[in-house]
């Protein structure tokens, strides 16, 4: 019995020793190769693939087979099992010091990144506790086979006869995972069997793992992995941030290079209105003034000084040189956006005064001023380099203020400047002058040559039944001077319909007239289509011609420079250097010279004065020749040329009549070749009053019809554009008394054609900004229409003969007005007259003149006054004179003419001797009278010689009064009613001209309208 107990005790001791040794060896193996222990079950499960369920059931079946022979555990086995469990618990406690495996530790939240799909998240796996419970429920009911039985079974399956020695440590059992089927701790084969199961060779094909989720984590390296992940994430975030910064820097650099290559376009604003005088005089202020004529109000762009430098009006604002601080201030009267300044030097022919650099300051109360900065210091703007060319300086950013000051820093000569301010109006509840919205839907902008032609074409296409485009000629550069005709029957002159013309662009830099005519074309077309009764009455009753540009070459030059950057003279002349308005033939001198000699209208007519010989081959511009030809082709009645630089209307004469010396006046009076009327006119001329035309009252009415219909032309309380008001508050003036010119278009039109033409100066600014065009259209629209309507003022009619044939080139004379008109090619005429009663005479070659009394009323429309002329014998007389070489014809008077009858023919032989005797006596009488007339001519020649000698003696004497001295008194005048009588001998015609003493003063007779007095 003792021996048995001793054997059992020894066996139990050995079993415990083996178990302890095995656990120590497993711990060492685990510490040497933890990854191998961890990968064992994983690889084993991967080999299982999708048959995980079958693999989990195999131990259960094996246990069921091995546990059929049941036997009770001995107390030693129970103790060994308990010891084994305790040892396992201690090993697990030492090995795992980590979060509880039943709860998956949540990884730290990543730092905020740009939103992107979360890469680390996986679909939630089933909780491990549930899976553990599922495995636990299947295994507790089955008794684990003993190690010996399991070892034997495995040996049989593997074909091994002897047990295999352990090579690798036993796989540790994870908590909450079912225990590995096995036997008791004292069973030596149990460990061997477990190791053999763990290290079955892997299959070649890998199957996705479908095992528990937490076996993918290595809890030993969790902190290290977490740190690596955070470092990796931080590295990626840093790289992404660096990439974003790099891209942002590249974009900023690219934008900066773009801005450096193409500077930012400053805001464009219209002028505030210094040049156009929309800025009042009380809005301009300066620090000082050199003298009275150079005040701040003279500091407007393109201000023109007076001809005399010492006059009271200078061509700029000039500062007092002794002042230390200089400034020129403009008050906008409200807050605006200032965007730039335009400066110009002094207008002077003698001095070169201009500002070369300046600062700009702003204020809202005129006390605290802020100087404009460029980002580093006060912004110094560069000014002018000469006195005439404007220079514009623009601000990069608009400045909102009410007051602006120019602070000059350097200048050439004296400190003088002219300026214009660029500013935009801020949105407000009320509108300023720059924000006028016209009620007419028109194209308010400046048009160059191509755009003007396109605009006229569009209007012609819209109203083809009332418009026609044609050209009157070409410029020196080959550009066509286009005209538009607006009439109910375009292209044809209708009898009884007057013709009217508006012309513009004589000076290329005066662009307002050009744009107004383009707007007038649009307006007439649009209103005619809209059934406007006034426009329809104008179009149906008048043939209107509109020429927007008579100097297209110069306009293109001015248009390229812009509205504010062209100086006063740029584009004024043609390409060849001509001023078209003053380039016409001087017919005034021809008329006035003939009037002084008493040759008007007998020798020189008072109308349609012919051009001087070879004048067209002289110094005439190409454009001028084209205009003259156009005037002669069309029977214009009324017209106006639109100009700029002032705001008034001028009427002829434009030329100042030259004074006549006292010597010349005495000479004309002594010769008795000047009538009393001419003498009185010369006296008034010497007093400076002879500038008016015979139709002066009519011209004044025409000028007032435009000036008083204009909205602002008669507002002359502040003076004219460049000085005092010269119109007396009426807005009209005679050009010769204001600024006389020679060879003007107005004088030529009046003396060479039937047309009464005026000059309309539209405003102070020759080339206004586009924003001002709506305002200018509103100011001039009514005046443009009203002036066209004046073409119906006066009388009109046709001149026919008794057979009803229309008589062209017949002369229409009005008693009391020394200016006649002619009928057109169709025999019709128009004579502009003010209301009243007039005696009108119609004359034509070969016809007896006819006089009528015509009444002109105050109603609209011309008074009809037509004439029917009868033929006279003057036509027959001219034919007879032409047959005799236009020489006097010798007439033979017959006394007692004998009538020839049949009886006298029978008695002819008996009376032939008596007839021959009578003829001889008549011939002797004729010779006697011829000798007597020759003696009279010799006596007349002697008397003329004596008169010439007496004239020479009287011119040498010095007398204070005009006296007529002659040695012999002239004989009494002999009157005759037939100047072509044979009183003059043929041989004396070439030596003495009998017309030297003819005075054309007598009344007309029945046969010939003139009677002459011969000394």
PDB file of N, CA and C in Angstrom, residues 419-477:
ATOM      1  N   UNK A 419      -7.004 124.174 -66.825  1.00  0.00           N
ATOM      2  CA  UNK A 419      -7.225 122.814 -66.342  1.00  0.00           C
ATOM      3  C   UNK A 419      -8.652 122.352 -66.620  1.00  0.00           C
ATOM      4  N   UNK A 420      -8.796 121.037 -66.579  1.00  0.00           N
ATOM      5  CA  UNK A 420     -10.093 120.361 -66.602  1.00  0.00           C
ATOM      6  C   UNK A 420     -10.025 119.206 -65.606  1.00  0.00           C
ATOM      7  N   UNK A 421     -11.107 118.976 -64.872  1.00  0.00           N
ATOM      8  CA  UNK A 421     -11.165 117.933 -63.847  1.00  0.00           C
ATOM      9  C   UNK A 421     -12.057 116.800 -64.353  1.00  0.00           C
ATOM     10  N   UNK A 422     -11.583 115.556 -64.187  1.00  0.00           N
ATOM     11  CA  UNK A 422     -12.370 114.374 -64.551  1.00  0.00           C
ATOM     12  C   UNK A 422     -13.035 113.825 -63.298  1.00  0.00           C
ATOM     13  N   UNK A 423     -14.343 113.662 -63.342  1.00  0.00           N
ATOM     14  CA  UNK A 423     -15.074 113.212 -62.151  1.00  0.00           C
ATOM     15  C   UNK A 423     -16.362 112.520 -62.573  1.00  0.00           C
ATOM     16  N   UNK A 424     -16.750 111.509 -61.769  1.00  0.00           N
ATOM     17  CA  UNK A 424     -18.008 110.795 -61.965  1.00  0.00           C
ATOM     18  C   UNK A 424     -18.983 111.197 -60.862  1.00  0.00           C
ATOM     19  N   UNK A 425     -20.222 111.374 -61.228  1.00  0.00           N
ATOM     20  CA  UNK A 425     -21.243 111.721 -60.246  1.00  0.00           C
ATOM     21  C   UNK A 425     -21.637 110.487 -59.452  1.00  0.00           C
ATOM     22  N   UNK A 426     -21.792 110.645 -58.152  1.00  0.00           N
ATOM     23  CA  UNK A 426     -22.238 109.547 -57.306  1.00  0.00           C
ATOM     24  C   UNK A 426     -23.750 109.379 -57.432  1.00  0.00           C
ATOM     25  N   UNK A 427     -24.252 108.160 -57.203  1.00  0.00           N
ATOM     26  CA  UNK A 427     -25.716 107.968 -57.253  1.00  0.00           C
ATOM     27  C   UNK A 427     -26.412 108.876 -56.252  1.00  0.00           C
ATOM     28  N   UNK A 428     -27.461 109.522 -56.720  1.00  0.00           N
ATOM     29  CA  UNK A 428     -28.152 110.472 -55.857  1.00  0.00           C
ATOM     30  C   UNK A 428     -29.617 110.494 -56.242  1.00  0.00           C
ATOM     31  N   UNK A 429     -30.409 111.142 -55.413  1.00  0.00           N
ATOM     32  CA  UNK A 429     -31.845 111.241 -55.656  1.00  0.00           C
ATOM     33  C   UNK A 429     -32.171 112.249 -56.739  1.00  0.00           C
ATOM     34  N   UNK A 430     -31.237 113.147 -57.052  1.00  0.00           N
ATOM     35  CA  UNK A 430     -31.477 114.125 -58.112  1.00  0.00           C
ATOM     36  C   UNK A 430     -30.402 113.960 -59.166  1.00  0.00           C
ATOM     37  N   UNK A 431     -30.697 114.458 -60.362  1.00  0.00           N
ATOM     38  CA  UNK A 431     -29.803 114.285 -61.501  1.00  0.00           C
ATOM     39  C   UNK A 431     -28.990 115.554 -61.710  1.00  0.00           C
ATOM     40  N   UNK A 432     -27.771 115.340 -62.119  1.00  0.00           N
ATOM     41  CA  UNK A 432     -26.916 116.471 -62.450  1.00  0.00           C
ATOM     42  C   UNK A 432     -26.939 116.681 -63.956  1.00  0.00           C
ATOM     43  N   UNK A 433     -26.191 117.691 -64.405  1.00  0.00           N
ATOM     44  CA  UNK A 433     -26.189 117.996 -65.828  1.00  0.00           C
ATOM     45  C   UNK A 433     -25.541 116.890 -66.637  1.00  0.00           C
ATOM     46  N   UNK A 434     -24.644 116.131 -66.024  1.00  0.00           N
ATOM     47  CA  UNK A 434     -24.000 115.038 -66.741  1.00  0.00           C
ATOM     48  C   UNK A 434     -24.912 113.842 -66.911  1.00  0.00           C
ATOM     49  N   UNK A 435     -26.067 113.828 -66.264  1.00  0.00           N
ATOM     50  CA  UNK A 435     -26.932 112.657 -66.271  1.00  0.00           C
ATOM     51  C   UNK A 435     -28.247 112.927 -66.986  1.00  0.00           C
ATOM     52  N   UNK A 436     -28.218 113.821 -67.979  1.00  0.00           N
ATOM     53  CA  UNK A 436     -29.441 114.129 -68.718  1.00  0.00           C
ATOM     54  C   UNK A 436     -29.794 112.945 -69.607  1.00  0.00           C
ATOM     55  N   UNK A 437     -31.025 112.491 -69.510  1.00  0.00           N
ATOM     56  CA  UNK A 437     -31.515 111.406 -70.340  1.00  0.00           C
ATOM     57  C   UNK A 437     -32.490 111.987 -71.352  1.00  0.00           C
ATOM     58  N   UNK A 438     -32.116 111.910 -72.621  1.00  0.00           N
ATOM     59  CA  UNK A 438     -32.965 112.463 -73.660  1.00  0.00           C
ATOM     60  C   UNK A 438     -34.189 111.573 -73.854  1.00  0.00           C
ATOM     61  N   UNK A 439     -35.286 112.225 -74.225  1.00  0.00           N
ATOM     62  CA  UNK A 439     -36.515 111.476 -74.488  1.00  0.00           C
ATOM     63  C   UNK A 439     -36.471 110.761 -75.825  1.00  0.00           C
ATOM     64  N   UNK A 440     -35.491 111.071 -76.661  1.00  0.00           N
ATOM     65  CA  UNK A 440     -35.377 110.451 -77.979  1.00  0.00           C
ATOM     66  C   UNK A 440     -34.398 109.280 -77.914  1.00  0.00           C
ATOM     67  N   UNK A 441     -34.791 108.178 -78.507  1.00  0.00           N
ATOM     68  CA  UNK A 441     -33.958 106.978 -78.530  1.00  0.00           C
ATOM     69  C   UNK A 441     -33.005 107.066 -79.708  1.00  0.00           C
ATOM     70  N   UNK A 442     -31.869 107.749 -79.482  1.00  0.00           N
ATOM     71  CA  UNK A 442     -30.904 107.998 -80.548  1.00  0.00           C
ATOM     72  C   UNK A 442     -29.537 107.486 -80.130  1.00  0.00           C
ATOM     73  N   UNK A 443     -28.617 107.488 -81.068  1.00  0.00           N
ATOM     74  CA  UNK A 443     -27.259 106.984 -80.834  1.00  0.00           C
ATOM     75  C   UNK A 443     -26.380 108.150 -80.393  1.00  0.00           C
ATOM     76  N   UNK A 444     -26.229 108.316 -79.083  1.00  0.00           N
ATOM     77  CA  UNK A 444     -25.460 109.432 -78.533  1.00  0.00           C
ATOM     78  C   UNK A 444     -24.010 109.004 -78.316  1.00  0.00           C
ATOM     79  N   UNK A 445     -23.207 109.102 -79.354  1.00  0.00           N
ATOM     80  CA  UNK A 445     -21.774 108.831 -79.253  1.00  0.00           C
ATOM     81  C   UNK A 445     -21.070 109.470 -80.447  1.00  0.00           C
ATOM     82  N   UNK A 446     -19.741 109.557 -80.343  1.00  0.00           N
ATOM     83  CA  UNK A 446     -18.955 110.119 -81.438  1.00  0.00           C
ATOM     84  C   UNK A 446     -18.691 109.032 -82.484  1.00  0.00           C
ATOM     85  N   UNK A 447     -18.774 109.418 -83.756  1.00  0.00           N
ATOM     86  CA  UNK A 447     -18.607 108.481 -84.862  1.00  0.00           C
ATOM     87  C   UNK A 447     -17.414 108.915 -85.706  1.00  0.00           C
ATOM     88  N   UNK A 448     -16.534 107.968 -85.983  1.00  0.00           N
ATOM     89  CA  UNK A 448     -15.468 108.274 -86.927  1.00  0.00           C
ATOM     90  C   UNK A 448     -16.013 108.169 -88.349  1.00  0.00           C
ATOM     91  N   UNK A 449     -15.130 108.268 -89.321  1.00  0.00           N
ATOM     92  CA  UNK A 449     -15.593 108.321 -90.719  1.00  0.00           C
ATOM     93  C   UNK A 449     -16.350 107.053 -91.105  1.00  0.00           C
ATOM     94  N   UNK A 450     -15.795 105.902 -90.750  1.00  0.00           N
ATOM     95  CA  UNK A 450     -16.440 104.631 -91.105  1.00  0.00           C
ATOM     96  C   UNK A 450     -17.770 104.475 -90.390  1.00  0.00           C
ATOM     97  N   UNK A 451     -17.816 104.826 -89.122  1.00  0.00           N
ATOM     98  CA  UNK A 451     -19.065 104.711 -88.359  1.00  0.00           C
ATOM     99  C   UNK A 451     -20.114 105.703 -88.844  1.00  0.00           C
ATOM    100  N   UNK A 452     -19.680 106.900 -89.252  1.00  0.00           N
ATOM    101  CA  UNK A 452     -20.621 107.879 -89.792  1.00  0.00           C
ATOM    102  C   UNK A 452     -21.260 107.367 -91.080  1.00  0.00           C
ATOM    103  N   UNK A 453     -20.442 106.805 -91.943  1.00  0.00           N
ATOM    104  CA  UNK A 453     -20.981 106.262 -93.195  1.00  0.00           C
ATOM    105  C   UNK A 453     -21.934 105.109 -92.926  1.00  0.00           C
ATOM    106  N   UNK A 454     -21.601 104.259 -91.962  1.00  0.00           N
ATOM    107  CA  UNK A 454     -22.482 103.155 -91.614  1.00  0.00           C
ATOM    108  C   UNK A 454     -23.795 103.659 -91.011  1.00  0.00           C
ATOM    109  N   UNK A 455     -23.710 104.693 -90.184  1.00  0.00           N
ATOM    110  CA  UNK A 455     -24.915 105.265 -89.589  1.00  0.00           C
ATOM    111  C   UNK A 455     -25.846 105.825 -90.662  1.00  0.00           C
ATOM    112  N   UNK A 456     -25.305 106.553 -91.622  1.00  0.00           N
ATOM    113  CA  UNK A 456     -26.122 107.100 -92.694  1.00  0.00           C
ATOM    114  C   UNK A 456     -26.740 105.989 -93.540  1.00  0.00           C
ATOM    115  N   UNK A 457     -26.006 104.920 -93.735  1.00  0.00           N
ATOM    116  CA  UNK A 457     -26.548 103.796 -94.493  1.00  0.00           C
ATOM    117  C   UNK A 457     -27.711 103.139 -93.756  1.00  0.00           C
ATOM    118  N   UNK A 458     -27.584 102.997 -92.447  1.00  0.00           N
ATOM    119  CA  UNK A 458     -28.665 102.407 -91.661  1.00  0.00           C
ATOM    120  C   UNK A 458     -29.924 103.274 -91.729  1.00  0.00           C
ATOM    121  N   UNK A 459     -29.747 104.599 -91.626  1.00  0.00           N
ATOM    122  CA  UNK A 459     -30.905 105.499 -91.706  1.00  0.00           C
ATOM    123  C   UNK A 459     -31.561 105.412 -93.076  1.00  0.00           C
ATOM    124  N   UNK A 460     -30.739 105.327 -94.122  1.00  0.00           N
ATOM    125  CA  UNK A 460     -31.289 105.217 -95.470  1.00  0.00           C
ATOM    126  C   UNK A 460     -32.074 103.923 -95.652  1.00  0.00           C
ATOM    127  N   UNK A 461     -31.612 102.836 -95.021  1.00  0.00           N
ATOM    128  CA  UNK A 461     -32.334 101.567 -95.121  1.00  0.00           C
ATOM    129  C   UNK A 461     -33.631 101.597 -94.323  1.00  0.00           C
ATOM    130  N   UNK A 462     -33.646 102.352 -93.228  1.00  0.00           N
ATOM    131  CA  UNK A 462     -34.868 102.429 -92.432  1.00  0.00           C
ATOM    132  C   UNK A 462     -35.924 103.315 -93.092  1.00  0.00           C
ATOM    133  N   UNK A 463     -35.492 104.375 -93.774  1.00  0.00           N
ATOM    134  CA  UNK A 463     -36.441 105.297 -94.414  1.00  0.00           C
ATOM    135  C   UNK A 463     -36.036 105.502 -95.874  1.00  0.00           C
ATOM    136  N   UNK A 464     -36.150 104.473 -96.713  1.00  0.00           N
ATOM    137  CA  UNK A 464     -35.698 104.623 -98.107  1.00  0.00           C
ATOM    138  C   UNK A 464     -36.582 105.540 -98.939  1.00  0.00           C
ATOM    139  N   UNK A 465     -37.823 105.760 -98.516  1.00  0.00           N
ATOM    140  CA  UNK A 465     -38.732 106.570 -99.322  1.00  0.00           C
ATOM    141  C   UNK A 465     -38.549 108.068 -99.128  1.00  0.00           C
ATOM    142  N   UNK A 466     -37.786 108.479 -98.109  1.00  0.00           N
ATOM    143  CA  UNK A 466     -37.603 109.920 -97.878  1.00  0.00           C
ATOM    144  C   UNK A 466     -36.125 110.311 -97.787  1.00  0.00           C
ATOM    145  N   UNK A 467     -35.195 109.377 -97.936  1.00  0.00           N
ATOM    146  CA  UNK A 467     -33.766 109.695 -97.784  1.00  0.00           C
ATOM    147  C   UNK A 467     -32.989 109.258 -99.022  1.00  0.00           C
ATOM    148  N   UNK A 468     -31.887 109.953 -99.241  1.00  0.00           N
ATOM    149  CA  UNK A 468     -30.958 109.614-100.325  1.00  0.00           C
ATOM    150  C   UNK A 468     -29.562 110.050 -99.904  1.00  0.00           C
ATOM    151  N   UNK A 469     -28.587 109.189-100.114  1.00  0.00           N
ATOM    152  CA  UNK A 469     -27.191 109.495 -99.771  1.00  0.00           C
ATOM    153  C   UNK A 469     -26.436 109.788-101.062  1.00  0.00           C
ATOM    154  N   UNK A 470     -25.707 110.877-101.069  1.00  0.00           N
ATOM    155  CA  UNK A 470     -24.843 111.213-102.201  1.00  0.00           C
ATOM    156  C   UNK A 470     -23.626 111.935-101.654  1.00  0.00           C
ATOM    157  N   UNK A 471     -22.618 112.136-102.483  1.00  0.00           N
ATOM    158  CA  UNK A 471     -21.426 112.863-102.040  1.00  0.00           C
ATOM    159  C   UNK A 471     -21.231 114.080-102.917  1.00  0.00           C
ATOM    160  N   UNK A 472     -20.735 115.144-102.310  1.00  0.00           N
ATOM    161  CA  UNK A 472     -20.560 116.412-103.029  1.00  0.00           C
ATOM    162  C   UNK A 472     -19.137 116.560-103.553  1.00  0.00           C
ATOM    163  N   UNK A 473     -18.273 115.611-103.240  1.00  0.00           N
ATOM    164  CA  UNK A 473     -16.894 115.672-103.699  1.00  0.00           C
ATOM    165  C   UNK A 473     -15.991 114.875-102.777  1.00  0.00           C
ATOM    166  N   UNK A 474     -14.697 115.026-102.965  1.00  0.00           N
ATOM    167  CA  UNK A 474     -13.709 114.310-102.165  1.00  0.00           C
ATOM    168  C   UNK A 474     -12.758 115.297-101.500  1.00  0.00           C
ATOM    169  N   UNK A 475     -12.200 114.850-100.390  1.00  0.00           N
ATOM    170  CA  UNK A 475     -11.214 115.652 -99.677  1.00  0.00           C
ATOM    171  C   UNK A 475      -9.844 115.480-100.317  1.00  0.00           C
ATOM    172  N   UNK A 476      -8.865 116.175 -99.771  1.00  0.00           N
ATOM    173  CA  UNK A 476      -7.520 116.083-100.334  1.00  0.00           C
ATOM    174  C   UNK A 476      -6.910 114.706-100.136  1.00  0.00           C
ATOM    175  N   UNK A 477      -7.405 113.950 -99.133  1.00  0.00           N
ATOM    176  CA  UNK A 477      -6.916 112.599 -98.894  1.00  0.00           C
ATOM    177  C   UNK A 477      -7.807 111.535 -99.530  1.00  0.00           C
TER     178      UNK A 477
END
